Amino acid sequence: MLQWQAQQDWKSYGNFCPGTFGPSAGHSGISLVKIRSLTHIGVPESDLLDASRMKRQARAAATKAEEMQAREVHCAVHDVPESDLMLLDEQTLRDLEIFRTESSGQSLFDWCNATRNLKGAKVLRARMQRPFSNPERIRETQTAIAWLNENFKQFEHLPTFVTTDLIEFYIHGILPLAMSKNAFEFFFAMLDIRLGDDLRYHRITVGVEAVSTMIRALRDIFSKPELDNPRGEVAAVLEEMRELLSSPGFALVTERKVWDMRPWTILRIDQVFRMHEKHSVYRLLHLVYELDALLAMTQTMRRQKLTMPELTTGALAVSAEQVIHPLVSNAVPNPVNLDQTHRLLFLTGPNMAGKTTYLRAGAIALYLAHLGMGVPAQAMRFTPAQRLYSSISLMDNLSIGVSFFRAEALRVKTIARALAEGYRVIAIMDEPFKGTNVKDALDASLEVLLRFAVREDNLFMFSSHLIEMEERMRACSQVTCCHFEADESGGKLGFDYVLRPGVSSQRLGMRVLSEEGIFELLDARAKSPD
């Protein structure tokens, strides 16, 4: 589209001055012969329009526009090498509800998305798809967010979609462009644009004012002394923005609004924005989106009162106090503690007691920490991992012959392959092997867990109803056992969602069926039809 636009601009300008670029299509404007006659009144031949030069300029503009289109959703995180990223696969993204949820509630992306621009949201999404594993990159983002938090009010006038959408429409739109620097040629092109299609001229005017508004807003932001010493990854963003704002062509942008300008001035500025400084306008837009995403992460941290975790070095470990699930109302906080002394958590407890929510809460805290964000906890220390896997909401796929149990086996295989390849893995598994009989589930769970437990520099969280594994789990020094429990003292089961040490001994399936009145319904005689 953009290449065609640049070519169309070239053709449009040819129509403004027929005979200048070749075929004139019968336009009633000034001809090349008439332009040549201007040499008789002192206009140098060299100052007149050179068709081949203008064609080269148009082709160069088309090439640059094509390059920028290819980078439309490109952001800084796309330039980070894979070795510096923590991989999350589709199953993990689905389990943790990062981008979509099966319920009517928010996804984690929705929860974080305080961006002011559509493409700012795309940059945020790209960041959330590619969390870091490199501690230096995590620290750079942490430092940037901490600095933005200190100076948050200074960015309250960062351009929003109201301005940036107009700029995108203006830059990508099919609009005529007065391309010549020569005063005479520019004058005739200006007349054709101004006296031609009113709607297109209006769009040019609105676009020029939108870009000017962005430049003025950014100048105002950078005029504040508080922003002289940015820190973290935002420093490079702001430095490039400062450099672009100093581009010579932008000197034409003043506090004067375009509505008070003459067409000549408006179209001269338009020429700067869409020809001479087009790349600078693109880059400013993209940097606004980068900054928008970082500010959204900062605002989420402020609004949700998140805590910035502390990075540690050495073997994989996490120590967090008062962790909650950020998307659960009135969530009960619990600790998460795993290290190489106790690298596997064996979690038990009855249904509805809080096991799955706890696993998700711990995984989300780790995920946010690898983004460089704050976490929903009172305090947290962690060592970055290279892979984060979960197995919480697996599904079968009968269309390709994958039963539920085989899907579970394939999930364990994915984790095992990552371990065999030497990655630092954090794996969260919620009641695996429930797709087979109890005997096979018990045997499979024991064999897998005992192998997980001896894999150094990895961490595992594993929930199960198979309390028969207690003796073997307690005998393994690398396993720590915790549980949730239900209060059976009242008329109905109650839950406090507090994590406790040890293995649960509660068996409540029959009581739940009884409380729901299932046996009464089954024992009742069928009513006779009327």
Coordinates of C-alpha atoms in Angstrom, one line a residue:
M1 CA 0.0 0.0 0.0
L2 CA 2.7 2.5 0.9
Q3 CA 4.8 1.8 -2.2
W4 CA 1.7 2.4 -4.3
Q5 CA 1.0 5.5 -2.3
A6 CA 4.4 6.9 -3.1
Q7 CA 4.0 6.0 -6.8
Q8 CA 0.5 7.6 -6.7
D9 CA 2.0 10.7 -5.2
W10 CA 4.4 10.8 -8.1
K11 CA 1.6 10.4 -10.6
S12 CA -0.5 13.0 -8.8
Y13 CA 2.3 15.5 -9.0
G14 CA 2.6 14.7 -12.7
N15 CA -1.0 15.7 -13.1
F16 CA -0.4 18.9 -11.3
C17 CA 2.3 19.8 -14.0
P18 CA 1.4 18.0 -17.2
G19 CA 4.2 17.4 -19.6
T20 CA 6.8 17.6 -16.8
F21 CA 7.0 13.9 -15.9
G22 CA 5.8 12.5 -19.2
P23 CA 2.1 11.7 -20.0
S24 CA -0.1 14.6 -18.9
A25 CA -3.5 12.9 -19.3
G26 CA -4.8 16.2 -20.7
H27 CA -4.7 18.2 -17.5
S28 CA -5.2 22.0 -18.1
G29 CA -2.2 23.0 -16.0
I30 CA 1.1 24.5 -17.1
S31 CA 3.2 22.5 -19.6
L32 CA 6.9 21.7 -19.7
V33 CA 7.2 24.1 -22.7
K34 CA 5.6 26.9 -20.7
I35 CA 7.8 26.2 -17.7
R36 CA 10.9 26.3 -20.0
S37 CA 9.9 29.7 -21.1
L38 CA 10.5 30.9 -17.5
T39 CA 14.2 30.9 -18.3
H40 CA 13.6 34.0 -20.4
I41 CA 12.7 36.0 -17.2
G42 CA 15.9 34.9 -15.3
V43 CA 15.0 31.6 -13.8
P44 CA 18.1 29.3 -14.3
E45 CA 17.6 26.2 -16.3
S46 CA 19.1 24.1 -13.5
D47 CA 16.4 25.3 -11.1
L48 CA 13.6 23.9 -13.2
L49 CA 12.1 20.5 -12.6
D50 CA 14.3 17.6 -13.5
A51 CA 12.0 14.7 -14.3
S52 CA 14.6 12.0 -13.8
R53 CA 15.7 13.5 -10.5
M54 CA 12.1 13.7 -9.2
K55 CA 11.4 10.2 -10.3
R56 CA 14.5 8.9 -8.4
Q57 CA 13.2 10.8 -5.3
A58 CA 9.8 9.3 -5.6
R59 CA 11.3 5.8 -5.9
A60 CA 13.5 6.4 -2.9
A61 CA 10.4 7.6 -0.9
A62 CA 8.6 4.4 -2.0
T63 CA 11.4 2.2 -0.9
K64 CA 11.7 3.9 2.5
A65 CA 7.9 3.7 2.9
E66 CA 8.0 0.0 2.1
E67 CA 10.7 -0.6 4.7
M68 CA 8.7 1.3 7.3
Q69 CA 5.6 -0.7 6.5
A70 CA 7.5 -3.9 7.1
R71 CA 8.5 -2.5 10.5
E72 CA 5.0 -1.3 11.3
V73 CA 4.6 -3.6 14.3
H74 CA 8.3 -4.0 14.9
C75 CA 9.5 -2.9 18.3
A76 CA 12.7 -3.0 20.3
V77 CA 12.0 -6.4 21.9
H78 CA 12.0 -8.0 18.4
D79 CA 15.7 -7.2 18.2
V80 CA 16.5 -9.1 21.4
P81 CA 18.2 -12.4 20.6
E82 CA 16.4 -15.6 21.5
S83 CA 19.1 -16.5 23.9
D84 CA 18.1 -13.5 26.1
L85 CA 14.4 -14.5 26.2
M86 CA 12.3 -16.8 28.4
L87 CA 10.2 -19.0 26.2
L88 CA 6.5 -19.4 26.9
D89 CA 4.6 -21.7 24.5
E90 CA 0.9 -21.5 23.5
Q91 CA -0.2 -23.9 26.2
T92 CA 1.4 -21.8 28.9
L93 CA 0.0 -18.5 27.5
R94 CA -3.4 -20.2 27.6
D95 CA -3.0 -21.6 31.1
L96 CA -2.0 -18.3 32.6
E97 CA -4.6 -16.4 30.6
I98 CA -2.0 -14.0 29.3
F99 CA -3.9 -12.9 26.2
R100 CA -7.3 -14.5 26.4
T101 CA -9.5 -16.1 29.0
E102 CA -12.2 -18.8 28.9
S103 CA -14.3 -16.8 31.3
S104 CA -15.8 -13.3 30.9
G105 CA -13.1 -11.8 33.0
Q106 CA -9.9 -9.9 32.0
S107 CA -6.8 -11.4 30.5
L108 CA -3.5 -10.5 32.0
F109 CA -2.8 -8.3 28.9
D110 CA -6.1 -6.5 29.5
W111 CA -5.1 -6.0 33.1
C112 CA -1.7 -4.4 32.0
N113 CA -3.0 -2.5 29.0
A114 CA -3.1 1.1 30.0
T115 CA -1.7 2.3 26.7
R116 CA -2.9 5.4 25.0
N117 CA -2.3 4.3 21.4
L118 CA -3.4 1.2 19.4
K119 CA 0.1 0.5 18.3
G120 CA 1.4 1.2 21.8
A121 CA -0.8 -1.7 22.8
K122 CA 0.8 -3.8 20.0
V123 CA 4.2 -3.0 21.4
L124 CA 3.0 -4.0 24.9
R125 CA 1.6 -7.3 23.5
A126 CA 5.0 -8.0 21.8
R127 CA 6.8 -7.4 25.1
M128 CA 4.4 -9.7 26.9
Q129 CA 5.0 -12.4 24.3
R130 CA 8.8 -12.2 24.8
P131 CA 9.8 -11.9 28.5
F132 CA 13.5 -11.8 29.2
S133 CA 15.7 -14.4 30.7
N134 CA 18.9 -12.3 30.6
P135 CA 19.2 -10.6 34.0
E136 CA 20.8 -7.5 32.6
R137 CA 17.8 -6.9 30.3
I138 CA 15.4 -7.5 33.1
R139 CA 17.3 -5.0 35.3
E140 CA 17.3 -2.4 32.4
T141 CA 13.5 -2.6 32.2
Q142 CA 13.1 -2.5 36.0
T143 CA 15.3 0.6 36.2
A144 CA 13.4 2.2 33.4
I145 CA 10.0 1.5 35.1
A146 CA 11.4 2.8 38.4
W147 CA 12.5 6.0 36.7
L148 CA 9.3 6.4 34.8
N149 CA 7.4 5.9 38.1
E150 CA 9.4 8.8 39.6
N151 CA 8.6 11.0 36.7
F152 CA 5.2 9.7 35.6
K153 CA 3.4 13.1 35.6
Q154 CA 6.0 14.5 33.2
F155 CA 4.5 12.2 30.5
E156 CA 0.8 13.0 31.0
H157 CA 0.7 14.8 27.7
L158 CA 2.4 12.0 25.6
P159 CA 0.5 11.9 22.3
T160 CA -2.5 9.7 22.4
F161 CA -4.5 7.9 19.6
V162 CA -6.3 11.1 18.9
T163 CA -3.1 12.5 17.4
T164 CA -1.2 9.3 16.3
D165 CA -4.2 7.8 14.4
L166 CA -4.5 11.1 12.4
I167 CA -0.7 10.9 11.7
E168 CA -0.9 7.3 10.6
F169 CA -3.9 8.1 8.3
Y170 CA -2.0 11.1 6.9
I171 CA 1.3 9.3 6.3
H172 CA -0.3 6.3 4.8
G173 CA -3.1 8.1 2.9
I174 CA -3.2 8.6 -0.8
L175 CA -2.7 12.4 -0.9
P176 CA -1.1 14.7 -3.5
L177 CA 2.3 16.0 -2.6
A178 CA 4.1 19.1 -3.9
M179 CA 7.6 17.7 -4.2
S180 CA 9.6 20.4 -5.9
K181 CA 11.9 22.8 -4.0
N182 CA 11.8 25.2 -6.9
A183 CA 9.6 28.1 -6.0
F184 CA 7.8 28.4 -9.3
E185 CA 7.1 24.7 -9.6
F186 CA 6.0 24.5 -6.0
F187 CA 3.7 27.5 -6.6
F188 CA 1.9 25.8 -9.5
A189 CA 1.7 22.5 -7.5
M190 CA 0.3 24.4 -4.6
L191 CA -2.4 25.9 -6.7
D192 CA -3.4 22.5 -8.1
I193 CA -3.7 21.1 -4.6
R194 CA -5.5 24.0 -3.0
L195 CA -7.9 24.6 -5.9
G196 CA -8.4 20.9 -6.5
D197 CA -10.1 18.3 -4.2
D198 CA -11.1 20.2 -1.0
L199 CA -11.3 16.9 1.0
R200 CA -7.7 15.9 0.2
Y201 CA -6.4 19.4 1.0
H202 CA -8.3 19.2 4.3
R203 CA -6.7 15.9 5.1
I204 CA -3.3 17.3 4.3
T205 CA -4.0 20.2 6.6
V206 CA -5.3 18.0 9.4
G207 CA -2.2 15.7 9.0
V208 CA 0.2 18.6 9.1
E209 CA -1.4 19.8 12.3
A210 CA -1.4 16.3 13.9
V211 CA 2.4 15.9 13.2
S212 CA 3.0 19.4 14.5
T213 CA 1.0 18.7 17.6
M214 CA 3.1 15.6 18.3
I215 CA 6.3 17.5 17.8
R216 CA 5.1 20.4 20.1
A217 CA 4.0 17.9 22.8
L218 CA 7.3 16.1 22.7
R219 CA 9.3 19.3 22.8
D220 CA 7.3 20.3 25.9
I221 CA 8.0 17.0 27.5
F222 CA 11.7 17.3 26.9
S223 CA 11.9 20.9 28.1
K224 CA 11.4 19.6 31.7
P225 CA 14.7 19.4 33.6
E226 CA 13.5 16.3 35.5
L227 CA 14.0 14.3 32.3
D228 CA 17.6 15.2 31.7
N229 CA 19.0 12.0 33.2
P230 CA 16.8 9.0 32.2
R231 CA 17.8 5.5 33.4
G232 CA 17.4 2.0 32.1
E233 CA 16.2 1.1 28.7
V234 CA 14.1 4.2 28.4
A235 CA 17.3 6.3 28.1
A236 CA 18.0 5.1 24.6
V237 CA 14.3 5.8 23.6
L238 CA 14.4 9.4 24.9
E239 CA 17.9 10.1 23.5
E240 CA 16.8 9.1 20.0
M241 CA 13.6 11.2 20.3
R242 CA 15.6 14.2 21.3
E243 CA 17.9 13.7 18.3
L244 CA 15.0 13.4 15.9
L245 CA 13.3 16.5 17.3
S246 CA 16.4 18.4 16.4
S247 CA 16.1 17.5 12.7
P248 CA 16.4 20.7 10.6
G249 CA 13.1 20.2 8.9
F250 CA 11.2 20.3 12.1
A251 CA 12.4 23.9 12.7
L252 CA 9.3 24.9 10.6
V253 CA 7.1 23.7 13.4
T254 CA 6.2 26.6 15.7
E255 CA 3.4 27.3 18.2
R256 CA 1.4 28.6 15.3
K257 CA -1.6 26.5 14.3
V258 CA -2.0 25.5 10.7
W259 CA -5.5 27.1 10.6
D260 CA -3.7 30.4 10.8
M261 CA -1.2 29.6 8.0
R262 CA -1.4 30.2 4.2
P263 CA -1.6 27.2 1.9
W264 CA 2.0 27.9 0.8
T265 CA 3.3 27.4 4.3
I266 CA 1.1 24.4 5.0
L267 CA 2.2 22.6 1.9
R268 CA 5.9 23.4 2.5
I269 CA 5.6 21.8 5.9
D270 CA 3.7 18.9 4.4
Q271 CA 6.6 18.4 2.0
V272 CA 9.0 18.2 4.9
F273 CA 6.8 15.7 6.8
R274 CA 6.1 13.4 3.9
M275 CA 9.3 13.7 1.9
H276 CA 12.4 15.1 3.6
E277 CA 11.7 14.1 7.2
K278 CA 9.3 11.2 6.5
H279 CA 11.6 8.7 8.2
S280 CA 12.0 11.0 11.2
V281 CA 8.2 11.2 11.6
Y282 CA 7.9 7.4 11.4
R283 CA 10.6 6.9 14.0
L284 CA 9.0 9.4 16.4
L285 CA 5.7 7.6 16.1
H286 CA 7.4 4.2 16.8
L287 CA 9.3 5.7 19.8
V288 CA 6.1 7.2 21.1
Y289 CA 4.6 3.6 21.0
E290 CA 7.6 2.2 22.7
L291 CA 7.4 4.8 25.5
D292 CA 3.6 4.3 25.7
A293 CA 4.1 0.5 26.4
L294 CA 6.7 1.2 29.1
L295 CA 4.4 3.8 30.7
A296 CA 1.5 1.3 30.6
M297 CA 3.7 -1.2 32.5
T298 CA 4.6 1.6 35.0
Q299 CA 0.9 2.6 35.4
T300 CA -0.1 -1.0 36.1
M301 CA 2.6 -1.1 38.8
R302 CA 1.3 2.1 40.3
R303 CA -2.4 1.3 40.1
Q304 CA -2.0 -2.3 41.4
K305 CA 0.6 -1.4 44.0
L306 CA 3.0 -4.0 42.7
T307 CA 6.4 -4.7 44.2
M308 CA 9.6 -4.7 42.2
P309 CA 11.3 -8.0 42.7
E310 CA 15.0 -8.4 43.5
L311 CA 17.2 -10.2 41.0
T312 CA 19.6 -12.8 42.3
T313 CA 22.4 -14.8 40.7
G314 CA 23.4 -18.4 40.9
A315 CA 21.2 -21.5 40.7
L316 CA 17.5 -21.1 39.9
A317 CA 15.4 -20.0 42.9
V318 CA 12.4 -18.0 43.9
S319 CA 11.4 -16.7 47.3
A320 CA 8.2 -14.6 47.5
E321 CA 6.0 -13.5 50.4
Q322 CA 2.3 -12.7 50.3
V323 CA 1.8 -13.7 46.6
I324 CA -1.7 -13.2 45.2
H325 CA -3.4 -13.9 41.9
P326 CA -3.9 -10.4 40.4
L327 CA -7.1 -11.3 38.6
V328 CA -8.9 -12.9 41.5
S329 CA -11.0 -10.7 43.8
N330 CA -10.1 -10.7 47.5
A331 CA -7.3 -13.2 46.8
V332 CA -5.7 -14.7 49.9
P333 CA -1.9 -14.2 49.9
N334 CA 0.5 -17.1 50.2
P335 CA 4.3 -17.7 50.0
V336 CA 6.2 -19.3 47.1
N337 CA 9.6 -20.7 48.1
L338 CA 11.7 -23.0 45.9
D339 CA 15.4 -23.4 45.6
Q340 CA 17.9 -26.1 44.8
T341 CA 17.6 -27.6 48.3
H342 CA 13.8 -28.0 47.7
R343 CA 13.3 -27.7 44.0
L344 CA 10.0 -29.5 43.7
L345 CA 6.7 -28.5 45.5
F346 CA 4.3 -31.4 45.9
L347 CA 0.9 -29.7 46.5
T348 CA -2.2 -31.6 47.7
G349 CA -5.7 -30.7 48.9
P350 CA -9.4 -31.2 48.0
N351 CA -11.1 -29.7 45.1
M352 CA -12.0 -26.0 45.4
A353 CA -9.4 -25.5 48.2
G354 CA -7.2 -23.2 46.0
K355 CA -4.5 -25.4 44.4
T356 CA -4.9 -24.3 40.8
T357 CA -5.2 -20.6 41.7
Y358 CA -2.1 -20.9 43.8
L359 CA -0.2 -22.5 41.0
R360 CA -1.3 -19.8 38.6
A361 CA -0.5 -17.0 41.1
G362 CA 3.0 -18.3 41.5
A363 CA 3.5 -18.7 37.7
I364 CA 2.1 -15.2 37.0
A365 CA 4.4 -13.6 39.6
L366 CA 7.4 -15.3 37.9
Y367 CA 6.2 -14.2 34.5
L368 CA 5.7 -10.6 35.4
A369 CA 9.2 -10.6 37.1
H370 CA 10.8 -11.8 33.8
L371 CA 9.0 -8.9 32.0
G372 CA 10.9 -6.5 34.3
M373 CA 7.6 -5.4 36.0
G374 CA 6.5 -5.4 39.6
V375 CA 4.8 -8.4 41.0
P376 CA 1.6 -8.9 43.1
A377 CA 3.5 -9.8 46.3
Q378 CA 4.8 -8.2 49.4
A379 CA 8.4 -9.1 48.5
M380 CA 10.1 -11.4 46.0
R381 CA 13.6 -12.5 45.0
F382 CA 14.2 -14.7 42.0
T383 CA 16.8 -16.0 39.5
P384 CA 15.7 -15.8 35.9
A385 CA 14.8 -19.0 34.0
Q386 CA 14.9 -19.8 30.3
R387 CA 11.7 -21.7 29.9
L388 CA 8.4 -21.4 31.7
Y389 CA 6.0 -24.3 31.1
S390 CA 2.6 -25.0 32.6
S391 CA 0.1 -27.9 32.3
I392 CA -3.2 -26.7 33.8
S393 CA -5.9 -26.8 31.2
L394 CA -4.9 -29.4 28.7
M395 CA -7.4 -30.7 26.1
D396 CA -7.6 -33.7 23.9
N397 CA -7.6 -33.5 20.1
L398 CA -9.5 -36.4 18.8
S399 CA -9.4 -35.1 15.2
I400 CA -5.7 -36.0 15.1
G401 CA -6.1 -39.0 17.4
V402 CA -4.7 -37.4 20.6
S403 CA -6.5 -38.6 23.7
F404 CA -6.5 -36.6 26.9
F405 CA -3.9 -38.9 28.5
R406 CA -1.7 -38.8 25.4
A407 CA -1.9 -34.9 25.5
E408 CA -0.7 -35.1 29.1
A409 CA 2.2 -37.4 28.1
L410 CA 3.2 -35.1 25.3
R411 CA 3.2 -32.2 27.7
V412 CA 5.6 -34.0 30.0
K413 CA 7.7 -34.8 26.9
T414 CA 7.9 -31.1 26.0
I415 CA 9.3 -30.3 29.5
A416 CA 11.6 -33.3 29.5
R417 CA 13.0 -32.3 26.1
A418 CA 13.8 -28.8 27.5
L419 CA 15.5 -30.3 30.5
A420 CA 17.5 -32.7 28.3
E421 CA 18.6 -29.7 26.1
G422 CA 20.1 -28.0 29.2
Y423 CA 17.6 -25.1 29.6
R424 CA 16.8 -23.7 33.1
V425 CA 13.2 -24.7 33.4
I426 CA 10.3 -23.7 35.7
A427 CA 7.4 -26.2 35.2
I428 CA 4.0 -26.0 36.8
M429 CA 1.7 -29.1 36.5
D430 CA -1.8 -29.3 37.9
E431 CA -3.0 -32.8 38.6
P432 CA -1.3 -34.5 35.7
F433 CA -2.2 -38.0 34.5
K434 CA -5.8 -37.7 35.5
G435 CA -6.7 -39.0 32.0
T436 CA -5.9 -42.6 33.0
N437 CA -6.7 -45.1 35.7
V438 CA -5.6 -44.5 39.3
K439 CA -2.8 -47.2 39.2
D440 CA -1.2 -45.8 36.1
A441 CA -1.6 -42.2 37.3
L442 CA 0.2 -43.1 40.6
D443 CA 3.0 -44.9 38.9
A444 CA 3.5 -42.3 36.2
S445 CA 3.4 -39.4 38.7
L446 CA 6.0 -41.1 41.0
E447 CA 8.4 -41.9 38.1
V448 CA 8.2 -38.4 36.6
L449 CA 8.3 -36.5 40.0
L450 CA 11.3 -38.4 41.2
R451 CA 13.2 -37.6 38.0
F452 CA 12.2 -34.0 38.1
A453 CA 13.4 -33.7 41.7
V454 CA 17.0 -34.6 40.9
R455 CA 17.3 -32.2 37.9
E456 CA 19.6 -29.5 39.1
D457 CA 19.0 -25.8 38.3
N458 CA 15.3 -26.3 37.6
L459 CA 12.1 -25.7 39.6
F460 CA 8.8 -27.6 39.7
M461 CA 5.4 -27.1 41.2
F462 CA 3.2 -30.2 41.0
S463 CA -0.4 -30.6 42.4
S464 CA -2.1 -34.0 42.9
H465 CA -4.9 -35.8 44.6
L466 CA -2.7 -38.9 44.8
I467 CA -1.9 -38.6 48.5
E468 CA -0.7 -42.2 48.3
M469 CA 2.6 -40.7 47.1
E470 CA 3.2 -39.1 50.5
E471 CA 5.7 -41.6 51.8
R472 CA 7.9 -41.4 48.6
M473 CA 7.7 -37.7 48.5
R474 CA 8.7 -37.2 52.1
A475 CA 11.6 -39.6 51.5
C476 CA 13.0 -37.3 48.7
S477 CA 15.0 -34.5 50.2
Q478 CA 14.5 -32.2 47.2
V479 CA 10.7 -32.3 47.6
T480 CA 8.8 -30.0 49.9
C481 CA 5.2 -30.9 50.7
C482 CA 2.4 -28.4 51.2
H483 CA -1.4 -28.5 51.1
F484 CA -4.7 -26.6 51.3
E485 CA -7.5 -27.9 53.4
A486 CA -11.3 -27.5 53.8
D487 CA -13.1 -26.8 57.0
E488 CA -15.5 -29.7 57.6
S489 CA -16.9 -28.5 60.9
G490 CA -19.9 -26.5 59.6
G491 CA -22.9 -27.6 57.7
K492 CA -21.1 -26.9 54.4
L493 CA -17.5 -27.1 53.4
G494 CA -15.5 -24.0 54.0
F495 CA -12.1 -22.8 52.6
D496 CA -9.6 -20.3 53.9
Y497 CA -7.1 -20.8 51.0
V498 CA -4.1 -20.7 53.3
L499 CA -1.1 -22.8 52.3
R500 CA 0.0 -25.2 55.0
P501 CA 3.0 -27.6 55.3
G502 CA 2.5 -31.4 54.8
V503 CA 0.3 -33.6 52.7
S504 CA -3.5 -33.4 52.9
S505 CA -5.4 -36.4 54.1
Q506 CA -8.9 -35.1 53.3
R507 CA -11.1 -37.1 51.0
L508 CA -14.2 -35.0 50.4
G509 CA -15.6 -36.3 47.1
M510 CA -18.5 -38.1 48.6
R511 CA -19.4 -35.2 50.9
V512 CA -19.4 -32.8 47.9
L513 CA -21.8 -35.1 46.0
S514 CA -24.0 -35.3 49.1
E515 CA -24.0 -31.6 49.7
E516 CA -25.1 -31.0 46.1
G517 CA -28.1 -33.4 46.7
I518 CA -27.0 -35.7 43.9
F519 CA -27.8 -38.9 45.7
E520 CA -31.3 -37.7 46.7
L521 CA -32.0 -36.9 43.1
L522 CA -30.8 -40.3 42.0
D523 CA -32.9 -42.1 44.7
A524 CA -36.0 -40.1 44.1
R525 CA -38.8 -41.7 42.1
A526 CA -39.4 -40.3 38.7
K527 CA -42.5 -38.1 38.6
S528 CA -45.4 -39.4 36.5
P529 CA -46.0 -37.3 33.4
D530 CA -49.2 -35.2 33.5

